[in-house]
Coordinates of C-alpha atoms in Angstrom, one line a residue:
Chain A
M1 CA -14.1 10.9 6.5
Q2 CA -11.4 8.2 6.8
L3 CA -9.5 6.7 4.0
T4 CA -11.6 4.8 1.4
E5 CA -9.8 2.4 -0.9
I6 CA -11.3 1.3 -4.2
R7 CA -10.0 -1.5 -6.4
W8 CA -11.1 -1.7 -10.0
H9 CA -11.0 -5.0 -11.9
A10 CA -11.5 -4.9 -15.7
R11 CA -10.2 -6.0 -19.0
A12 CA -7.7 -3.7 -20.7
G13 CA -9.7 -1.4 -23.0
Q14 CA -12.8 -1.1 -20.8
G15 CA -11.8 2.3 -19.4
A16 CA -11.1 1.2 -15.8
V17 CA -8.0 3.5 -15.6
T18 CA -10.1 6.5 -16.8
A19 CA -12.8 5.6 -14.3
A20 CA -10.3 5.4 -11.4
K21 CA -9.1 8.8 -12.5
L22 CA -12.6 10.3 -12.8
V23 CA -13.5 9.2 -9.4
A24 CA -10.3 10.7 -8.0
E25 CA -11.0 14.0 -9.8
T26 CA -14.5 14.0 -8.5
A27 CA -13.1 13.6 -5.0
L28 CA -10.9 16.6 -5.5
E29 CA -14.0 18.6 -6.7
Q30 CA -15.4 17.7 -3.3
N31 CA -12.2 19.0 -1.7
R32 CA -10.7 15.7 -0.6
Y33 CA -7.3 14.1 -1.1
M34 CA -7.0 11.3 -3.5
Q35 CA -4.8 9.0 -5.5
A36 CA -5.5 7.1 -8.7
M37 CA -3.2 4.6 -10.3
P38 CA -3.3 1.7 -12.6
E39 CA -1.3 -1.4 -11.9
Y40 CA 1.0 -1.2 -14.9
G41 CA 1.7 -4.5 -16.6
P42 CA 1.8 -5.8 -20.1
E43 CA -1.3 -4.1 -21.6
R44 CA -3.0 -6.2 -24.2
M45 CA -6.7 -5.5 -25.1
G46 CA -8.8 -7.9 -23.0
A47 CA -6.2 -8.8 -20.5
P48 CA -7.3 -8.6 -16.8
I49 CA -6.1 -5.4 -15.2
K50 CA -6.4 -3.6 -11.9
A51 CA -6.6 0.0 -11.1
F52 CA -6.8 1.8 -7.7
T53 CA -8.4 4.9 -6.2
R54 CA -7.8 6.2 -2.7
I55 CA -10.0 9.0 -1.2
S56 CA -9.5 10.7 2.1
A57 CA -10.3 13.9 4.0
E58 CA -6.7 13.9 5.1
P59 CA -3.5 13.9 2.9
I60 CA -2.7 10.4 1.8
D61 CA 0.8 9.1 2.9
I62 CA 0.9 5.7 1.4
H63 CA 2.1 4.6 -2.0
C64 CA 1.3 0.9 -2.7
N65 CA -1.3 -1.2 -4.3
I66 CA -4.6 -1.7 -2.6
E67 CA -4.8 -5.1 -1.0
N68 CA -7.6 -4.6 1.4
P69 CA -10.2 -2.6 -0.5
D70 CA -13.3 -1.1 1.0
I71 CA -14.9 -1.2 -2.4
V72 CA -14.3 -3.5 -5.4
I73 CA -15.7 -2.6 -8.8
V74 CA -15.8 -5.3 -11.5
L75 CA -16.3 -4.0 -15.0
D76 CA -16.4 -7.4 -16.6
E77 CA -18.4 -10.2 -15.2
S78 CA -16.3 -12.9 -17.0
L79 CA -13.4 -11.9 -14.7
L80 CA -15.1 -13.7 -11.8
D81 CA -13.9 -17.0 -13.4
V82 CA -10.3 -15.9 -13.6
V83 CA -9.6 -13.4 -10.8
D84 CA -10.4 -13.5 -7.1
V85 CA -11.9 -10.1 -7.2
I86 CA -12.8 -10.0 -3.5
E87 CA -9.3 -11.0 -2.3
G88 CA -8.5 -9.1 0.8
I89 CA -11.7 -7.1 0.8
V90 CA -12.5 -5.6 4.3
E91 CA -15.3 -6.9 6.4
G92 CA -18.5 -5.2 5.4
G93 CA -16.9 -4.2 2.1
T94 CA -18.9 -3.5 -1.1
V95 CA -18.6 -5.2 -4.5
I96 CA -20.2 -3.6 -7.5
I97 CA -20.4 -5.8 -10.6
N98 CA -21.3 -5.0 -14.2
S99 CA -23.9 -7.7 -14.6
C100 CA -27.5 -8.4 -15.5
E101 CA -27.8 -11.0 -12.8
P102 CA -29.5 -10.3 -9.5
P103 CA -27.1 -9.4 -6.8
E104 CA -28.3 -12.2 -4.5
M105 CA -27.0 -14.7 -7.1
M106 CA -23.7 -12.8 -7.5
R107 CA -23.3 -12.9 -3.7
K108 CA -23.4 -16.7 -4.0
V109 CA -21.0 -16.8 -6.9
L110 CA -18.5 -14.7 -4.9
G111 CA -19.1 -16.6 -1.7
M112 CA -19.6 -13.3 0.1
V113 CA -21.1 -13.5 3.5
G114 CA -21.3 -9.9 4.8
G115 CA -21.0 -6.6 3.1
N116 CA -22.9 -5.4 0.1
V117 CA -23.1 -6.9 -3.4
A118 CA -24.5 -4.7 -6.1
C119 CA -25.2 -5.3 -9.8
V120 CA -25.9 -3.0 -12.6
D121 CA -26.1 -3.7 -16.3
A122 CA -23.5 -1.1 -17.1
S123 CA -22.7 -2.7 -20.5
G124 CA -26.3 -2.6 -21.5
I125 CA -26.6 1.0 -20.3
A126 CA -23.4 1.9 -22.2
L127 CA -24.7 0.3 -25.4
D128 CA -28.0 2.2 -25.1
T129 CA -26.4 5.6 -24.3
I130 CA -22.8 5.8 -25.4
K131 CA -23.5 3.2 -28.2
R132 CA -20.3 1.3 -27.2
D133 CA -19.6 -1.3 -24.6
I134 CA -17.5 1.0 -22.4
P135 CA -19.0 0.4 -19.0
N136 CA -16.7 2.7 -17.0
T137 CA -18.8 5.9 -16.6
P138 CA -22.0 4.0 -15.8
M139 CA -20.1 2.2 -13.0
I140 CA -19.4 5.5 -11.4
G141 CA -23.1 6.2 -11.2
A142 CA -23.6 2.9 -9.4
L143 CA -20.6 3.7 -7.1
A144 CA -22.2 7.0 -6.2
K145 CA -25.5 5.4 -5.4
V146 CA -24.3 2.3 -3.5
T147 CA -21.5 3.9 -1.4
G148 CA -21.9 7.6 -1.5
V149 CA -18.1 7.9 -1.6
V150 CA -18.6 10.4 -4.4
D151 CA -21.6 12.6 -5.0
L152 CA -23.8 12.1 -8.2
E153 CA -23.9 15.9 -8.8
A154 CA -20.1 16.2 -8.5
V155 CA -19.7 13.3 -10.9
K156 CA -22.0 14.9 -13.4
G157 CA -20.2 18.3 -13.0
L158 CA -16.8 16.7 -13.6
L159 CA -18.0 14.8 -16.7
V160 CA -19.2 18.0 -18.2
K161 CA -15.9 19.7 -17.4
T162 CA -13.6 16.9 -18.5
F163 CA -15.5 15.6 -21.5
G164 CA -16.4 19.2 -22.5
K165 CA -12.8 19.8 -23.5
K166 CA -12.6 16.9 -25.9
F167 CA -16.1 16.0 -27.0
G168 CA -19.3 17.4 -28.4
Q169 CA -22.5 17.9 -26.5
D170 CA -24.0 14.5 -27.7
I171 CA -21.2 12.5 -26.2
I172 CA -21.3 14.5 -22.9
D173 CA -25.1 13.9 -22.7
A174 CA -24.8 10.2 -23.5
N175 CA -22.3 9.9 -20.6
L176 CA -24.4 11.9 -18.3
T177 CA -27.4 9.7 -19.1
S178 CA -25.4 6.6 -18.6
V179 CA -24.3 7.7 -15.1
I180 CA -27.8 8.8 -14.1
R181 CA -29.4 5.6 -15.4
S182 CA -26.9 3.4 -13.6
F183 CA -27.4 5.4 -10.4
E184 CA -31.1 4.7 -10.7
E185 CA -30.9 1.1 -11.9
V186 CA -28.3 -0.5 -9.7
N187 CA -29.6 -3.3 -7.4
V188 CA -28.1 -4.1 -4.0
A189 CA -28.2 -7.2 -2.0
Chain B
M1 CA -0.9 37.4 -3.1
T2 CA 0.0 34.1 -4.5
E3 CA -2.7 32.3 -6.4
K4 CA -2.7 28.6 -5.9
R5 CA -4.3 26.1 -8.3
T6 CA -5.2 22.7 -6.9
V7 CA -5.2 20.0 -9.5
A8 CA -5.5 16.3 -9.8
A9 CA -2.5 15.4 -11.9
T10 CA 0.4 12.9 -12.3
G11 CA 3.9 13.6 -11.1
N12 CA 5.1 13.9 -14.7
V13 CA 2.4 16.4 -15.6
V14 CA 3.3 18.7 -12.8
V15 CA 7.0 18.4 -13.4
A16 CA 6.3 19.5 -17.0
E17 CA 4.3 22.4 -15.6
A18 CA 7.2 23.4 -13.4
F19 CA 9.5 23.2 -16.4
R20 CA 7.2 25.6 -18.3
Q21 CA 7.0 28.0 -15.4
C22 CA 10.8 28.0 -15.1
A23 CA 11.0 29.0 -18.8
P24 CA 14.2 27.3 -19.9
D25 CA 15.9 28.6 -23.0
V26 CA 16.8 25.1 -24.2
V27 CA 15.4 21.7 -23.5
A28 CA 17.0 18.8 -25.3
A29 CA 15.4 15.5 -24.5
Y30 CA 14.8 11.9 -25.6
P31 CA 11.7 10.1 -24.5
I32 CA 11.9 7.0 -22.3
T33 CA 9.4 5.3 -20.0
P34 CA 8.4 6.4 -17.4
Q35 CA 9.8 9.9 -18.1
T36 CA 8.0 10.2 -21.5
T37 CA 5.0 12.3 -20.5
I38 CA 7.3 15.0 -19.0
V39 CA 8.9 15.7 -22.3
E40 CA 5.6 15.1 -24.2
E41 CA 3.7 17.6 -22.1
F42 CA 6.5 20.1 -22.3
A43 CA 6.8 19.7 -26.1
K44 CA 3.0 20.5 -26.2
F45 CA 3.6 23.7 -24.3
V46 CA 6.3 24.7 -26.8
A47 CA 4.1 23.9 -29.7
Q48 CA 1.3 25.9 -28.2
G49 CA 3.6 28.8 -27.7
R50 CA 3.0 28.7 -23.9
V51 CA 6.8 28.7 -23.3
H52 CA 9.5 30.1 -25.6
T53 CA 12.0 27.3 -25.5
E54 CA 14.3 25.9 -28.1
Y55 CA 13.2 22.3 -27.9
V56 CA 15.8 20.0 -29.4
T57 CA 14.6 16.6 -30.4
V58 CA 17.7 14.4 -30.4
E59 CA 18.4 10.8 -31.4
S60 CA 19.5 9.5 -28.0
E61 CA 20.1 10.5 -24.4
H62 CA 23.8 10.7 -25.1
S63 CA 23.0 13.4 -27.6
A64 CA 20.4 15.0 -25.3
M65 CA 22.9 15.6 -22.5
S66 CA 25.5 16.7 -25.1
A67 CA 23.1 19.3 -26.5
C68 CA 22.3 20.4 -22.9
V69 CA 26.0 20.8 -22.1
G70 CA 26.6 22.8 -25.3
A71 CA 23.6 25.0 -24.7
S72 CA 24.4 25.6 -21.0
A73 CA 28.0 26.4 -21.8
A74 CA 26.7 28.9 -24.3
G75 CA 24.8 30.6 -21.6
A76 CA 21.3 29.2 -21.8
R77 CA 19.0 28.1 -19.0
V78 CA 18.7 24.4 -19.7
M79 CA 16.4 21.7 -18.4
T80 CA 15.8 18.1 -19.5
A81 CA 14.5 14.8 -18.2
T82 CA 15.3 11.1 -18.5
A83 CA 15.1 7.7 -16.7
S84 CA 17.0 4.5 -16.3
Q85 CA 18.8 3.4 -19.5
G86 CA 18.6 7.0 -20.6
L87 CA 20.5 8.2 -17.6
A88 CA 23.0 5.4 -18.0
L89 CA 23.6 6.4 -21.6
M90 CA 24.3 10.0 -20.4
W91 CA 27.1 8.7 -18.1
E92 CA 30.0 10.6 -19.9
E93 CA 28.1 13.8 -20.2
L94 CA 26.9 13.8 -16.6
H95 CA 30.5 14.2 -15.5
I96 CA 31.2 16.8 -18.2
A97 CA 28.2 18.8 -17.1
S98 CA 29.3 18.9 -13.5
G99 CA 33.0 19.3 -14.4
M100 CA 32.2 22.3 -16.5
R101 CA 30.0 23.6 -13.7
L102 CA 26.9 23.8 -15.8
P103 CA 23.6 24.5 -13.9
I104 CA 21.5 22.0 -15.9
V105 CA 18.3 20.7 -14.2
M106 CA 17.3 17.2 -15.1
A107 CA 14.3 15.3 -13.9
N108 CA 14.8 11.6 -13.5
A109 CA 11.9 9.2 -13.4
N110 CA 13.5 6.6 -11.3
R111 CA 13.4 3.2 -13.0
A112 CA 15.3 0.0 -12.7
L113 CA 18.3 -0.7 -14.9
S114 CA 18.3 -3.7 -17.2
A115 CA 18.9 -6.7 -17.2
P116 CA 16.4 -8.3 -16.9
I117 CA 14.4 -5.6 -18.5
N118 CA 12.0 -3.8 -16.2
I119 CA 10.3 -0.4 -16.6
H120 CA 9.3 0.1 -13.0
C121 CA 10.6 2.0 -10.1
D122 CA 13.8 1.7 -8.2
H123 CA 16.6 4.0 -7.5
G124 CA 19.3 2.0 -9.2
D125 CA 19.6 4.5 -12.1
A126 CA 20.0 7.6 -9.9
M127 CA 22.2 5.9 -7.4
G128 CA 24.5 4.8 -10.2
A129 CA 25.1 8.4 -10.9
R130 CA 25.6 9.4 -7.3
D131 CA 29.3 10.2 -7.8
A132 CA 28.8 12.2 -11.0
G133 CA 28.9 15.5 -9.2
W134 CA 25.3 16.4 -9.5
V135 CA 23.2 17.7 -6.6
M136 CA 20.4 15.1 -6.1
L137 CA 16.9 15.6 -4.7
F138 CA 14.3 12.9 -4.3
A139 CA 10.5 13.5 -4.2
E140 CA 8.1 11.5 -2.2
S141 CA 5.0 12.7 -4.0
A142 CA 3.8 14.5 -7.1
Q143 CA 3.7 17.7 -4.9
E144 CA 7.3 17.3 -3.9
A145 CA 8.3 16.5 -7.5
Y146 CA 6.8 19.9 -8.5
D147 CA 8.4 21.7 -5.6
N148 CA 11.8 20.1 -6.0
T149 CA 12.0 21.0 -9.7
I150 CA 11.6 24.7 -9.0
I151 CA 14.0 24.6 -6.1
S152 CA 16.5 22.7 -8.2
L153 CA 16.8 25.4 -10.8
K154 CA 17.3 28.1 -8.2
V155 CA 20.0 26.1 -6.5
A156 CA 21.8 25.0 -9.7
E157 CA 22.0 28.6 -11.0
D158 CA 23.2 30.1 -7.7
P159 CA 26.6 31.6 -8.3
Q160 CA 27.9 29.9 -5.2
V161 CA 26.9 26.5 -6.6
L162 CA 26.8 26.3 -10.4
L163 CA 26.3 22.6 -10.4
P164 CA 23.8 20.4 -12.3
V165 CA 20.9 19.1 -10.3
L166 CA 19.1 15.7 -10.7
T167 CA 15.6 15.9 -9.4
C168 CA 14.2 12.4 -9.0
L169 CA 10.6 11.1 -8.8
D170 CA 9.6 7.5 -8.5
G171 CA 8.7 5.9 -11.8
F172 CA 5.0 5.1 -12.2
I173 CA 4.4 5.4 -8.5
T174 CA 4.9 9.1 -8.7
T175 CA 5.2 9.8 -12.4
H176 CA 1.9 8.1 -13.4
S177 CA -0.3 8.2 -10.3
I178 CA -2.8 11.0 -10.0
E179 CA -2.5 12.9 -6.8
R180 CA -3.7 16.2 -5.4
V181 CA -1.1 18.9 -6.2
D182 CA -1.1 22.6 -5.4
L183 CA 0.5 24.6 -8.2
L184 CA 1.8 28.1 -8.0
D185 CA 0.9 30.8 -10.5
D186 CA 3.4 31.6 -13.3
E187 CA 4.4 35.0 -11.9
T188 CA 5.3 33.5 -8.5
V189 CA 7.6 30.9 -10.0
E190 CA 9.1 33.4 -12.4
S191 CA 9.9 35.8 -9.6
F192 CA 11.2 33.0 -7.4
V193 CA 13.6 31.5 -10.0
G194 CA 14.5 35.0 -11.4
E195 CA 16.3 35.9 -14.5
Y196 CA 19.3 33.6 -15.3
E197 CA 22.6 35.4 -15.4
P198 CA 25.2 32.9 -16.8
Q199 CA 28.6 33.3 -15.2
N200 CA 30.9 32.0 -17.9
A201 CA 28.9 32.0 -21.1
L202 CA 30.7 31.0 -24.3
L203 CA 28.5 33.5 -26.1
D204 CA 29.6 36.4 -23.9
L205 CA 32.0 37.7 -26.6
D206 CA 33.3 40.5 -24.4
N207 CA 34.6 38.0 -21.9
P208 CA 35.9 35.1 -23.8
V209 CA 36.3 31.9 -21.9
T210 CA 37.2 28.3 -22.5
H211 CA 35.2 25.4 -21.2
G212 CA 36.3 21.9 -20.6
A213 CA 39.9 22.5 -21.8
F214 CA 42.8 20.1 -21.5
A215 CA 44.1 20.0 -17.9
G216 CA 46.7 17.2 -18.0
L217 CA 49.7 16.4 -15.9
G218 CA 50.8 19.6 -14.1
G219 CA 47.6 21.2 -15.1
P220 CA 44.8 22.3 -12.7
F221 CA 42.7 19.1 -12.9
F222 CA 43.2 18.4 -9.3
E223 CA 42.2 21.9 -8.3
F224 CA 39.1 21.8 -10.6
K225 CA 37.9 18.7 -8.7
R226 CA 38.6 20.4 -5.4
A227 CA 36.5 23.4 -6.6
Q228 CA 33.7 21.0 -7.5
R229 CA 33.8 19.5 -4.0
D230 CA 33.7 22.9 -2.5
A231 CA 30.8 23.9 -4.6
M232 CA 28.9 20.8 -3.6
D233 CA 29.6 21.5 0.0
R234 CA 28.4 25.1 -0.4
S235 CA 25.2 23.9 -2.1
K236 CA 23.9 22.6 1.2
A237 CA 23.4 26.0 2.7
V238 CA 22.0 27.3 -0.6
I239 CA 19.4 24.4 -0.7
E240 CA 18.5 25.2 2.8
R241 CA 18.2 29.0 2.1
E242 CA 16.2 28.6 -1.1
S243 CA 14.0 25.8 0.2
A244 CA 13.2 28.0 3.2
A245 CA 12.3 30.9 0.9
F246 CA 10.2 28.5 -1.2
S247 CA 8.4 27.1 1.9
K248 CA 7.5 30.6 2.9
I249 CA 5.6 31.0 -0.4
T250 CA 4.0 27.6 -0.4
E251 CA 3.6 27.0 3.3
R252 CA 4.9 23.4 2.6
P253 CA 7.9 22.1 4.5
F254 CA 11.1 21.3 2.8
G255 CA 14.1 19.8 4.6
L256 CA 17.3 18.1 3.5
I257 CA 15.8 15.4 5.7
E258 CA 12.3 15.3 7.1
T259 CA 11.7 13.5 10.4
F260 CA 8.5 11.9 11.7
M261 CA 8.1 11.2 15.4
M262 CA 11.8 11.1 16.0
D263 CA 12.0 13.0 19.2
D264 CA 11.6 9.9 21.4
A265 CA 11.9 7.1 18.9
D266 CA 13.5 3.8 19.9
V267 CA 13.4 2.3 16.4
A268 CA 13.7 4.3 13.2
I269 CA 13.6 3.8 9.4
V270 CA 15.8 5.9 7.1
I271 CA 14.3 6.0 3.6
I272 CA 14.1 7.9 0.3
G273 CA 11.2 8.5 -2.0
S274 CA 7.6 7.4 -2.4
A275 CA 7.7 4.7 0.2
S276 CA 8.6 7.2 2.9
G277 CA 4.9 7.7 3.6
N278 CA 4.4 3.9 3.9
A279 CA 7.0 4.1 6.7
R280 CA 5.2 7.0 8.4
H281 CA 1.9 5.2 8.1
V282 CA 3.2 2.1 9.8
A283 CA 5.1 4.2 12.4
R284 CA 1.8 6.0 13.3
E285 CA 0.1 2.6 13.7
L286 CA 2.9 1.3 15.9
R287 CA 2.8 4.4 18.1
S288 CA -0.8 3.5 18.9
E289 CA 0.4 0.1 19.9
G290 CA 3.0 1.6 22.2
V291 CA 6.1 1.1 19.9
K292 CA 8.2 4.2 19.7
A293 CA 8.7 4.2 16.0
G294 CA 10.0 7.0 13.8
V295 CA 11.0 7.8 10.3
V296 CA 13.8 9.9 8.7
K297 CA 13.1 10.7 5.1
V298 CA 16.1 11.9 3.1
R299 CA 15.0 14.4 0.5
C300 CA 18.5 15.6 -0.5
F301 CA 21.0 12.8 -1.2
R302 CA 23.8 15.0 -2.7
P303 CA 25.1 16.8 -0.8
F304 CA 24.5 14.1 1.8
P305 CA 23.0 15.5 5.0
G306 CA 25.1 13.3 7.3
A307 CA 25.2 15.6 10.3
E308 CA 21.4 16.1 10.1
I309 CA 20.8 12.4 10.1
V310 CA 23.1 11.8 13.0
S311 CA 21.3 14.4 14.9
A312 CA 17.9 13.0 14.0
L313 CA 18.9 9.5 15.1
R314 CA 20.3 10.6 18.5
G315 CA 18.8 8.3 21.2
V316 CA 17.5 5.7 18.8
K317 CA 18.3 2.2 19.8
A318 CA 18.1 0.4 16.4
V319 CA 18.0 1.8 12.8
A320 CA 17.0 0.3 9.5
V321 CA 18.2 1.9 6.3
L322 CA 16.0 1.1 3.4
D323 CA 17.5 1.2 -0.1
R324 CA 15.6 0.9 -3.3
A325 CA 18.9 0.3 -5.0
E326 CA 21.7 -2.2 -4.9
S327 CA 25.4 -1.6 -4.6
F328 CA 26.6 -5.2 -5.3
G329 CA 29.5 -6.3 -3.2
A330 CA 29.3 -3.3 -0.9
Q331 CA 28.2 -3.7 2.7
G332 CA 24.8 -2.4 2.1
G333 CA 22.7 -0.2 -0.2
P334 CA 23.9 3.3 -1.1
L335 CA 21.8 5.1 1.5
F336 CA 23.0 2.6 4.2
L337 CA 26.6 3.1 3.3
E338 CA 26.3 6.9 3.7
T339 CA 24.2 6.7 6.8
R340 CA 26.4 4.2 8.6
S341 CA 29.5 6.3 7.6
A342 CA 27.8 9.4 9.1
M343 CA 26.8 7.5 12.2
Y344 CA 30.5 6.9 13.0
D345 CA 30.4 10.5 14.3
A346 CA 27.5 9.6 16.6
A347 CA 28.2 9.7 20.3
E348 CA 26.8 6.3 20.8
R349 CA 27.1 3.2 18.7
V350 CA 23.8 2.2 17.3
P351 CA 23.0 -1.0 15.4
L352 CA 22.1 -0.3 11.8
V353 CA 20.7 -2.8 9.3
S354 CA 20.6 -2.5 5.5
Y355 CA 17.4 -3.5 3.8
I356 CA 17.0 -3.7 0.0
Y357 CA 13.4 -3.3 -1.0
G358 CA 11.1 -2.5 -3.9
L359 CA 13.6 -3.2 -6.8
G360 CA 11.9 -3.2 -10.2
G361 CA 8.7 -1.7 -8.8
S362 CA 8.2 -4.6 -6.3
D363 CA 5.3 -3.3 -4.2
V364 CA 6.2 -1.9 -0.8
R365 CA 3.3 -3.4 1.2
L366 CA 2.7 -2.0 4.6
E367 CA 3.3 -5.4 6.3
L368 CA 6.8 -5.4 4.9
V369 CA 7.5 -2.1 6.6
R370 CA 6.0 -3.5 9.8
E371 CA 8.4 -6.5 9.4
V372 CA 11.3 -4.1 9.5
Y373 CA 10.1 -2.4 12.7
T374 CA 9.5 -5.8 14.3
D375 CA 13.1 -6.8 13.4
L376 CA 14.3 -3.5 15.0
S377 CA 12.3 -4.1 18.1
D378 CA 13.8 -7.6 18.4
I379 CA 17.3 -6.1 18.2
V380 CA 16.4 -3.6 20.9
A381 CA 15.1 -6.5 23.0
G382 CA 18.5 -8.1 22.8
G383 CA 18.2 -10.0 19.5
S384 CA 21.2 -10.3 17.2
V385 CA 21.9 -7.8 14.4
P386 CA 21.9 -9.5 11.0
D387 CA 25.5 -9.6 9.7
S388 CA 24.4 -9.0 6.1
L389 CA 21.8 -7.0 4.3
V390 CA 18.2 -8.1 4.1
Y391 CA 16.2 -8.4 0.9
L392 CA 12.9 -7.3 2.2
G393 CA 10.0 -9.4 1.1
S394 CA 12.0 -11.4 -1.4
R395 CA 10.4 -14.7 -2.3

């Protein structure tokens, strides 16, 4: 598998950095090479932020921001008004947005011609399951479904392993449910 | 059989892990971004009883290095970490540590120096200390940061060396990014670094010694400095020996310099740190386009591997030396100055250009690296060599 580059767009506090990290850790579980890094800037709750994940079967040489992502993940729909989230996206790239809107409509909003646009109500799923609007783990479920870059079972395994150290079974279960639901409910156009 | 653990971790986390495995007697440190998580993680290990270290929380980096100097002179194995302004505040003690021949290992999370204030990566902090008498290693990745830390201790404490070592990793890019890292088991590291046998410990009451005494006019100051120079020169062979021994365990290469596609290169970039891979990546792309591009990564800056660089650059038609640090008023960045000086010994005269890049964390985009190779190809094709340094990608 060649290098896959993922760029995360979110507002500070939504857990994008954790998600970027979880995806990288899942990739390691699948015995791949990976990098995960936030774009460090002034961190104020709600401010637009970026994070990055690289995954490859080969060791990764480069250390720089991702300007031509294969996959863009948007954790906050309202960012579409302020950030050009698809800037530099590769031809045939994939955008996954936390949104209740149909993906066809989002494709128009983004002005995307080719590639894939996917929408999932990650906030709604998070509120249902985790009981807080932290859409990061649901988005990983959608990522697994839409791109296959990580495997759903590996994501679940990692969540149990990582969250198991810090949280009780109820929180682990809530996160697992959120990932599975998002895997099942994501719509692609 | 060495058991390896593969983890997804930041550079800082694995440096802290290396510290724990090296089991220092004393760590005196003061937190500063982007070094903080090294000392934070290590403090956790101490609190958990996973390492038996006297962890001294001090009120500044000046005190941190002072405490390290005292502890090391007393005969302890000493490690610490800092960055940027913290390293600057240690300025006096850096020279005292090397002058007293104290084998302290310090990790430095490379960060720009103020002003204006900036917490991101460049090598201005470490390069500012390049004449402080410390051995200096630079990591490209979290893996190298881990490996370099362990090798540093072995080199510092070698009786033929007895010099402090600064082991550098790039702030945020390496300190805070999560990468895949192979860790050694505790026993392997413990047996590699061995038991520390201090040479001139103040607490060795049977063999009383004085450290850092007055050596004024007519005293041996001049000879002390000569001895330091000799020790630094000797350290090169020790680094080579110990890194070879370490490579044997890890099956990972370690060179004072590491070359990429240099055998038949026409154009080459000489570089230090995390952007080295960016250069390799672009060189690889250019090769497929028919450009004979190569890279020389410098992993050890002090002692400077001049002869090795000259040898690696043999036959190259144009060279770019990329510095992530300034040396205002000089003819180029610190790595350029050293490289061009070394190249005076080359059989043929090769055009060299000094590029300053990535200051204050400025992103090292691949097209910037490509720009450098294009400049070099132009020079090879008969274009003129810039008569001053180039600020790569400056707006």
